Amino acid sequence: MIFFEKMRLSLKKFFTELPVLEAGFQISAGRIEGCLVKERTNFKPVVFSEELPPGSLEPSFHKRNIRQREIIKEIFRKGLEKINPEKKNIAFLPPELSLKVFVLHFESMPSAETEVEKVILFAVRKLQPLLPQDIRLSYQIMPENGRFRVVGVLARRAVIDEYEELFASLGFQVKLITPPTISLFQLLKEPGEGLVMNIEPDSWGGFVFAGERIVFYRQKTFAYNWGEKGDQDWESVIQEIETTARFIEDKEELKLDRIIIRNTLPGKKEVLYSRLEEKFGLMVNGIEDYVEVNLNSEDKTAFAPLFGVLR
């Protein structure tokens, strides 16, 4: 199992060197979704989607996610039967809230890999002192103008182990685990500086990219009553985008030229897009515009994180 892998490469180059996997699953927007991709173009992927029964799974970084193992196992079994991968290695994208992503800067880095990990963990624990001891760390180091930017992922071993063990019981091995939001980065093939927002019913995750670099990441859960005020609920999202844009302009000296949205909430896309265009005067696109497979717009949006990692 790997996340990003510990390599001193540009992030874009690294993503092109991920394991070649044709099948994977994700847990997103209250659903378990699977996909088999044989070819990128002129081919309709085989997809599977089923809603999670209430109380069967609770996304969390700190504690085990699966509450009703046999129910979850049966959904994955049906998904594997539907997409029917020939190879036994798969990708898995856990719920966004089950992982922690960070972007940090360092003035210098030791040459020994074991020391590098210690330095990164020390910096992370300074920001999050209550992190448990049984964490898995994976990171990407990118030299920048004499400094180093680190994009990393944290996960509790117990959380990841339960998913890996479940797939193993079905005869499959998880070869790649990565956050759904960060997975969208691979879909971006045009130069520029933009913000990608992954909006789900209970939370959102977002990252700022500058060409082939991820320079900022943020994640936030919605208030318990979010979604009850209709179009007014988007005001909180717009405010977060405005705060992020201002922060990036001041700290990174970057001026965003586009906003890309993966919106898993049905029927609310047009309101958000029009308000964003009006407020920021930027190009606003749905992530589905960057998915080059033969599916309808709704499915392109739903399965976009998986399309970012499957070959």
GROMACS .gro file of C-alpha atoms in nm:
model
  311
    1MET     CA    1   0.000   0.000   0.000
    2ILE     CA    2   0.128   0.347  -0.087
    3PHE     CA    3  -0.002   0.700  -0.073
    4PHE     CA    4   0.214   0.939  -0.275
    5GLU     CA    5   0.542   0.760  -0.206
    6LYS     CA    6   0.856   0.929  -0.077
    7MET     CA    7   1.019   1.071  -0.387
    8ARG     CA    8   1.189   1.401  -0.468
    9LEU     CA    9   1.003   1.465  -0.791
   10SER     CA   10   0.760   1.722  -0.916
   11LEU     CA   11   0.410   1.626  -0.811
   12LYS     CA   12   0.287   1.599  -1.169
   13LYS     CA   13   0.569   1.368  -1.269
   14PHE     CA   14   0.507   1.159  -0.964
   15PHE     CA   15   0.143   1.112  -1.044
   16THR     CA   16   0.230   0.985  -1.391
   17GLU     CA   17   0.442   0.720  -1.221
   18LEU     CA   18   0.170   0.583  -0.997
   19PRO     CA   19   0.099   0.209  -1.018
   20VAL     CA   20  -0.087   0.120  -1.335
   21LEU     CA   21  -0.427   0.021  -1.203
   22GLU     CA   22  -0.743  -0.038  -1.401
   23ALA     CA   23  -0.990  -0.071  -1.113
   24GLY     CA   24  -1.067   0.105  -0.790
   25PHE     CA   25  -1.324   0.210  -0.534
   26GLN     CA   26  -1.405   0.531  -0.353
   27ILE     CA   27  -1.632   0.631  -0.067
   28SER     CA   28  -1.780   0.966  -0.158
   29ALA     CA   29  -2.100   1.161  -0.090
   30GLY     CA   30  -2.254   0.879   0.111
   31ARG     CA   31  -2.196   0.615  -0.156
   32ILE     CA   32  -1.955   0.335  -0.239
   33GLU     CA   33  -1.848   0.366  -0.601
   34GLY     CA   34  -1.631   0.143  -0.815
   35CYS     CA   35  -1.488   0.177  -1.162
   36LEU     CA   36  -1.302  -0.026  -1.423
   37VAL     CA   37  -1.110   0.173  -1.685
   38LYS     CA   38  -0.950  -0.019  -1.969
   39GLU     CA   39  -0.880   0.282  -2.192
   40ARG     CA   40  -0.891   0.656  -2.140
   41THR     CA   41  -1.064   0.757  -2.461
   42ASN     CA   42  -1.345   0.620  -2.678
   43PHE     CA   43  -1.440   0.372  -2.412
   44LYS     CA   44  -1.719   0.366  -2.159
   45PRO     CA   45  -1.588   0.262  -1.817
   46VAL     CA   46  -1.773   0.002  -1.616
   47VAL     CA   47  -1.907   0.173  -1.305
   48PHE     CA   48  -2.080   0.069  -0.985
   49SER     CA   49  -2.254   0.283  -0.727
   50GLU     CA   50  -2.458   0.202  -0.418
   51GLU     CA   51  -2.576   0.419  -0.132
   52LEU     CA   52  -2.435   0.348   0.211
   53PRO     CA   53  -2.702   0.223   0.454
   54PRO     CA   54  -2.745   0.459   0.750
   55GLY     CA   55  -2.507   0.379   1.035
   56SER     CA   56  -2.295   0.134   0.834
   57LEU     CA   57  -1.988   0.357   0.798
   58GLU     CA   58  -1.874   0.672   0.977
   59PRO     CA   59  -1.581   0.861   0.819
   60SER     CA   60  -1.325   0.957   1.081
   61PHE     CA   61  -0.952   1.015   1.107
   62HIS     CA   62  -0.934   0.917   1.472
   63LYS     CA   63  -1.136   0.596   1.491
   64ARG     CA   64  -1.226   0.298   1.279
   65ASN     CA   65  -1.477   0.383   1.007
   66ILE     CA   66  -1.666   0.062   0.946
   67ARG     CA   67  -1.960   0.005   1.181
   68GLN     CA   68  -2.132  -0.284   1.002
   69ARG     CA   69  -1.857  -0.487   0.839
   70GLU     CA   70  -2.067  -0.752   0.669
   71ILE     CA   71  -2.292  -0.494   0.507
   72ILE     CA   72  -1.995  -0.296   0.375
   73LYS     CA   73  -1.822  -0.614   0.262
   74GLU     CA   74  -2.131  -0.721   0.069
   75ILE     CA   75  -2.149  -0.386  -0.112
   76PHE     CA   76  -1.784  -0.414  -0.215
   77ARG     CA   77  -1.844  -0.776  -0.319
   78LYS     CA   78  -2.130  -0.666  -0.546
   79GLY     CA   79  -1.916  -0.386  -0.682
   80LEU     CA   80  -1.631  -0.621  -0.766
   81GLU     CA   81  -1.875  -0.858  -0.931
   82LYS     CA   82  -2.012  -0.570  -1.143
   83ILE     CA   83  -1.684  -0.417  -1.261
   84ASN     CA   84  -1.512  -0.761  -1.272
   85PRO     CA   85  -1.142  -0.661  -1.280
   86GLU     CA   86  -0.900  -0.919  -1.421
   87LYS     CA   87  -0.614  -0.806  -1.198
   88LYS     CA   88  -0.620  -0.833  -0.820
   89ASN     CA   89  -0.455  -0.498  -0.747
   90ILE     CA   90  -0.687  -0.202  -0.697
   91ALA     CA   91  -0.691   0.164  -0.592
   92PHE     CA   92  -0.893   0.283  -0.296
   93LEU     CA   93  -0.997   0.638  -0.210
   94PRO     CA   94  -1.123   0.654   0.150
   95PRO     CA   95  -1.358   0.927   0.270
   96GLU     CA   96  -1.184   1.265   0.270
   97LEU     CA   97  -1.247   1.302   0.644
   98SER     CA   98  -1.056   0.979   0.715
   99LEU     CA   99  -0.725   1.132   0.603
  100LYS     CA  100  -0.533   1.450   0.678
  101VAL     CA  101  -0.353   1.634   0.400
  102PHE     CA  102  -0.094   1.903   0.467
  103VAL     CA  103   0.133   2.138   0.273
  104LEU     CA  104   0.441   2.264   0.458
  105HIS     CA  105   0.752   2.467   0.373
  106PHE     CA  106   1.105   2.397   0.490
  107GLU     CA  107   1.421   2.604   0.452
  108SER     CA  108   1.636   2.290   0.433
  109MET     CA  109   1.611   1.912   0.434
  110PRO     CA  110   1.850   1.642   0.562
  111SER     CA  111   1.989   1.404   0.303
  112ALA     CA  112   1.904   1.082   0.491
  113GLU     CA  113   1.547   0.964   0.427
  114THR     CA  114   1.500   0.848   0.787
  115GLU     CA  115   1.590   1.196   0.909
  116VAL     CA  116   1.359   1.359   0.653
  117GLU     CA  117   1.060   1.173   0.791
  118LYS     CA  118   1.152   1.275   1.146
  119VAL     CA  119   1.175   1.641   1.043
  120ILE     CA  120   0.838   1.631   0.867
  121LEU     CA  121   0.665   1.452   1.154
  122PHE     CA  122   0.810   1.698   1.404
  123ALA     CA  123   0.669   1.990   1.203
  124VAL     CA  124   0.330   1.823   1.165
  125ARG     CA  125   0.306   1.745   1.536
  126LYS     CA  126   0.384   2.106   1.620
  127LEU     CA  127   0.073   2.204   1.424
  128GLN     CA  128  -0.135   1.907   1.544
  129PRO     CA  129   0.002   1.806   1.886
  130LEU     CA  130  -0.279   1.559   1.959
  131LEU     CA  131  -0.200   1.329   1.667
  132PRO     CA  132  -0.202   0.960   1.768
  133GLN     CA  133   0.115   0.753   1.761
  134ASP     CA  134  -0.006   0.492   1.509
  135ILE     CA  135  -0.008   0.716   1.204
  136ARG     CA  136   0.111   0.641   0.854
  137LEU     CA  137   0.289   0.924   0.679
  138SER     CA  138   0.344   0.961   0.309
  139TYR     CA  139   0.485   1.271   0.145
  140GLN     CA  140   0.612   1.439  -0.168
  141ILE     CA  141   0.909   1.680  -0.154
  142MET     CA  142   0.939   1.955  -0.416
  143PRO     CA  143   1.242   2.188  -0.425
  144GLU     CA  144   1.139   2.551  -0.485
  145ASN     CA  145   1.383   2.839  -0.511
  146GLY     CA  146   1.622   2.702  -0.253
  147ARG     CA  147   1.343   2.590  -0.019
  148PHE     CA  148   1.132   2.274  -0.002
  149ARG     CA  149   0.757   2.232  -0.022
  150VAL     CA  150   0.614   1.910   0.121
  151VAL     CA  151   0.272   1.776   0.030
  152GLY     CA  152   0.182   1.494   0.267
  153VAL     CA  153  -0.091   1.261   0.384
  154LEU     CA  154  -0.155   1.124   0.731
  155ALA     CA  155  -0.374   0.829   0.823
  156ARG     CA  156  -0.424   0.618   1.131
  157ARG     CA  157  -0.296   0.266   1.084
  158ALA     CA  158  -0.612   0.114   1.234
  159VAL     CA  159  -0.834   0.303   0.987
  160ILE     CA  160  -0.636   0.198   0.680
  161ASP     CA  161  -0.587  -0.159   0.802
  162GLU     CA  162  -0.961  -0.226   0.828
  163TYR     CA  163  -1.016  -0.130   0.464
  164GLU     CA  164  -0.715  -0.329   0.343
  165GLU     CA  165  -0.825  -0.633   0.543
  166LEU     CA  166  -1.176  -0.612   0.400
  167PHE     CA  167  -1.051  -0.611   0.041
  168ALA     CA  168  -0.805  -0.890   0.123
  169SER     CA  169  -1.095  -1.102   0.244
  170LEU     CA  170  -1.246  -1.059  -0.103
  171GLY     CA  171  -0.921  -1.163  -0.272
  172PHE     CA  172  -0.792  -0.815  -0.370
  173GLN     CA  173  -0.490  -0.611  -0.265
  174VAL     CA  174  -0.500  -0.233  -0.224
  175LYS     CA  175  -0.195  -0.094  -0.406
  176LEU     CA  176  -0.281   0.275  -0.387
  177ILE     CA  177  -0.460   0.482  -0.123
  178THR     CA  178  -0.496   0.854  -0.183
  179PRO     CA  179  -0.734   1.136  -0.083
  180PRO     CA  180  -1.026   1.197  -0.321
  181THR     CA  181  -0.966   1.572  -0.352
  182ILE     CA  182  -0.594   1.545  -0.429
  183SER     CA  183  -0.675   1.274  -0.686
  184LEU     CA  184  -0.848   1.539  -0.898
  185PHE     CA  185  -0.511   1.706  -0.963
  186GLN     CA  186  -0.416   1.452  -1.227
  187LEU     CA  187  -0.717   1.553  -1.438
  188LEU     CA  188  -0.580   1.906  -1.483
  189LYS     CA  189  -0.375   1.927  -1.801
  190GLU     CA  190  -0.378   2.300  -1.875
  191PRO     CA  191  -0.125   2.547  -1.729
  192GLY     CA  192  -0.248   2.813  -1.496
  193GLU     CA  193  -0.320   2.896  -1.134
  194GLY     CA  194  -0.650   2.785  -0.991
  195LEU     CA  195  -0.854   2.652  -0.704
  196VAL     CA  196  -1.015   2.308  -0.708
  197MET     CA  197  -1.306   2.256  -0.468
  198ASN     CA  198  -1.447   1.911  -0.392
  199ILE     CA  199  -1.790   1.965  -0.233
  200GLU     CA  200  -1.966   1.676  -0.064
  201PRO     CA  201  -2.278   1.672   0.158
  202ASP     CA  202  -2.086   1.681   0.488
  203SER     CA  203  -1.764   1.865   0.399
  204TRP     CA  204  -1.544   2.018   0.134
  205GLY     CA  205  -1.179   1.983   0.046
  206GLY     CA  206  -0.985   2.218  -0.177
  207PHE     CA  207  -0.639   2.278  -0.316
  208VAL     CA  208  -0.467   2.557  -0.504
  209PHE     CA  209  -0.245   2.461  -0.795
  210ALA     CA  210   0.015   2.661  -0.982
  211GLY     CA  211   0.112   2.477  -1.299
  212GLU     CA  212   0.243   2.138  -1.188
  213ARG     CA  213   0.248   2.218  -0.816
  214ILE     CA  214  -0.003   2.193  -0.537
  215VAL     CA  215   0.067   2.492  -0.315
  216PHE     CA  216  -0.219   2.488  -0.064
  217TYR     CA  217  -0.478   2.248   0.075
  218ARG     CA  218  -0.769   2.296   0.311
  219GLN     CA  219  -1.054   2.083   0.440
  220LYS     CA  220  -1.360   2.179   0.640
  221THR     CA  221  -1.678   2.014   0.760
  222PHE     CA  222  -2.014   2.182   0.717
  223ALA     CA  223  -2.234   2.286   1.008
  224TYR     CA  224  -2.489   2.024   1.111
  225ASN     CA  225  -2.776   2.223   0.955
  226TRP     CA  226  -2.595   2.305   0.631
  227GLY     CA  227  -2.818   2.243   0.330
  228GLU     CA  228  -3.140   2.354   0.499
  229LYS     CA  229  -3.134   2.714   0.373
  230GLY     CA  230  -3.142   2.646   0.002
  231ASP     CA  231  -2.929   2.875  -0.213
  232GLN     CA  232  -2.817   3.075   0.092
  233ASP     CA  233  -2.600   2.781   0.198
  234TRP     CA  234  -2.361   2.860  -0.086
  235GLU     CA  235  -2.267   3.187   0.082
  236SER     CA  236  -2.048   3.002   0.332
  237VAL     CA  237  -1.869   2.821   0.047
  238ILE     CA  238  -1.821   3.146  -0.145
  239GLN     CA  239  -1.680   3.308   0.166
  240GLU     CA  240  -1.430   3.024   0.209
  241ILE     CA  241  -1.322   3.061  -0.153
  242GLU     CA  242  -1.276   3.435  -0.108
  243THR     CA  243  -1.067   3.380   0.207
  244THR     CA  244  -0.851   3.122   0.028
  245ALA     CA  245  -0.799   3.344  -0.277
  246ARG     CA  246  -0.693   3.637  -0.059
  247PHE     CA  247  -0.457   3.420   0.147
  248ILE     CA  248  -0.291   3.271  -0.161
  249GLU     CA  249  -0.250   3.610  -0.323
  250ASP     CA  250  -0.081   3.749  -0.011
  251LYS     CA  251   0.130   3.450   0.095
  252GLU     CA  252   0.216   3.285  -0.237
  253GLU     CA  253   0.183   3.591  -0.461
  254LEU     CA  254  -0.048   3.395  -0.689
  255LYS     CA  255  -0.349   3.535  -0.871
  256LEU     CA  256  -0.610   3.267  -0.939
  257ASP     CA  257  -0.735   3.252  -1.297
  258ARG     CA  258  -0.996   2.979  -1.255
  259ILE     CA  259  -1.211   2.787  -1.012
  260ILE     CA  260  -1.291   2.420  -1.071
  261ILE     CA  261  -1.573   2.258  -0.879
  262ARG     CA  262  -1.664   1.897  -0.811
  263ASN     CA  263  -2.015   1.939  -0.675
  264THR     CA  264  -2.179   1.616  -0.558
  265LEU     CA  265  -2.495   1.794  -0.442
  266PRO     CA  266  -2.769   1.749  -0.704
  267GLY     CA  267  -2.951   2.042  -0.856
  268LYS     CA  268  -2.738   2.323  -0.709
  269LYS     CA  269  -2.457   2.363  -0.957
  270GLU     CA  270  -2.590   2.658  -1.160
  271VAL     CA  271  -2.652   2.880  -0.857
  272LEU     CA  272  -2.301   2.830  -0.723
  273TYR     CA  273  -2.131   2.881  -1.059
  274SER     CA  274  -2.318   3.201  -1.138
  275ARG     CA  275  -2.244   3.349  -0.795
  276LEU     CA  276  -1.876   3.262  -0.823
  277GLU     CA  277  -1.848   3.415  -1.170
  278GLU     CA  278  -2.028   3.729  -1.054
  279LYS     CA  279  -1.818   3.772  -0.739
  280PHE     CA  280  -1.471   3.684  -0.867
  281GLY     CA  281  -1.491   3.742  -1.242
  282LEU     CA  282  -1.303   3.415  -1.298
  283MET     CA  283  -1.363   3.122  -1.526
  284VAL     CA  284  -1.565   2.860  -1.336
  285ASN     CA  285  -1.582   2.501  -1.460
  286GLY     CA  286  -1.713   2.174  -1.330
  287ILE     CA  287  -1.460   1.895  -1.286
  288GLU     CA  288  -1.667   1.697  -1.536
  289ASP     CA  289  -1.522   1.921  -1.809
  290TYR     CA  290  -1.181   1.764  -1.738
  291VAL     CA  291  -1.294   1.400  -1.744
  292GLU     CA  292  -1.228   1.247  -2.086
  293VAL     CA  293  -1.445   0.935  -2.077
  294ASN     CA  294  -1.771   0.836  -2.238
  295LEU     CA  295  -2.013   0.899  -1.951
  296ASN     CA  296  -2.286   1.151  -1.875
  297SER     CA  297  -2.203   1.466  -1.681
  298GLU     CA  298  -2.339   1.335  -1.351
  299ASP     CA  299  -2.128   1.020  -1.363
  300LYS     CA  300  -1.818   1.214  -1.470
  301THR     CA  301  -1.859   1.427  -1.158
  302ALA     CA  302  -1.925   1.134  -0.927
  303PHE     CA  303  -1.633   0.919  -1.045
  304ALA     CA  304  -1.384   1.202  -1.114
  305PRO     CA  305  -1.152   1.118  -0.818
  306LEU     CA  306  -1.116   0.760  -0.945
  307PHE     CA  307  -1.051   0.877  -1.301
  308GLY     CA  308  -0.764   1.080  -1.160
  309VAL     CA  309  -0.574   0.767  -1.049
  310LEU     CA  310  -0.687   0.489  -1.283
  311ARG     CA  311  -0.502   0.428  -1.606
   0.00000   0.00000   0.00000
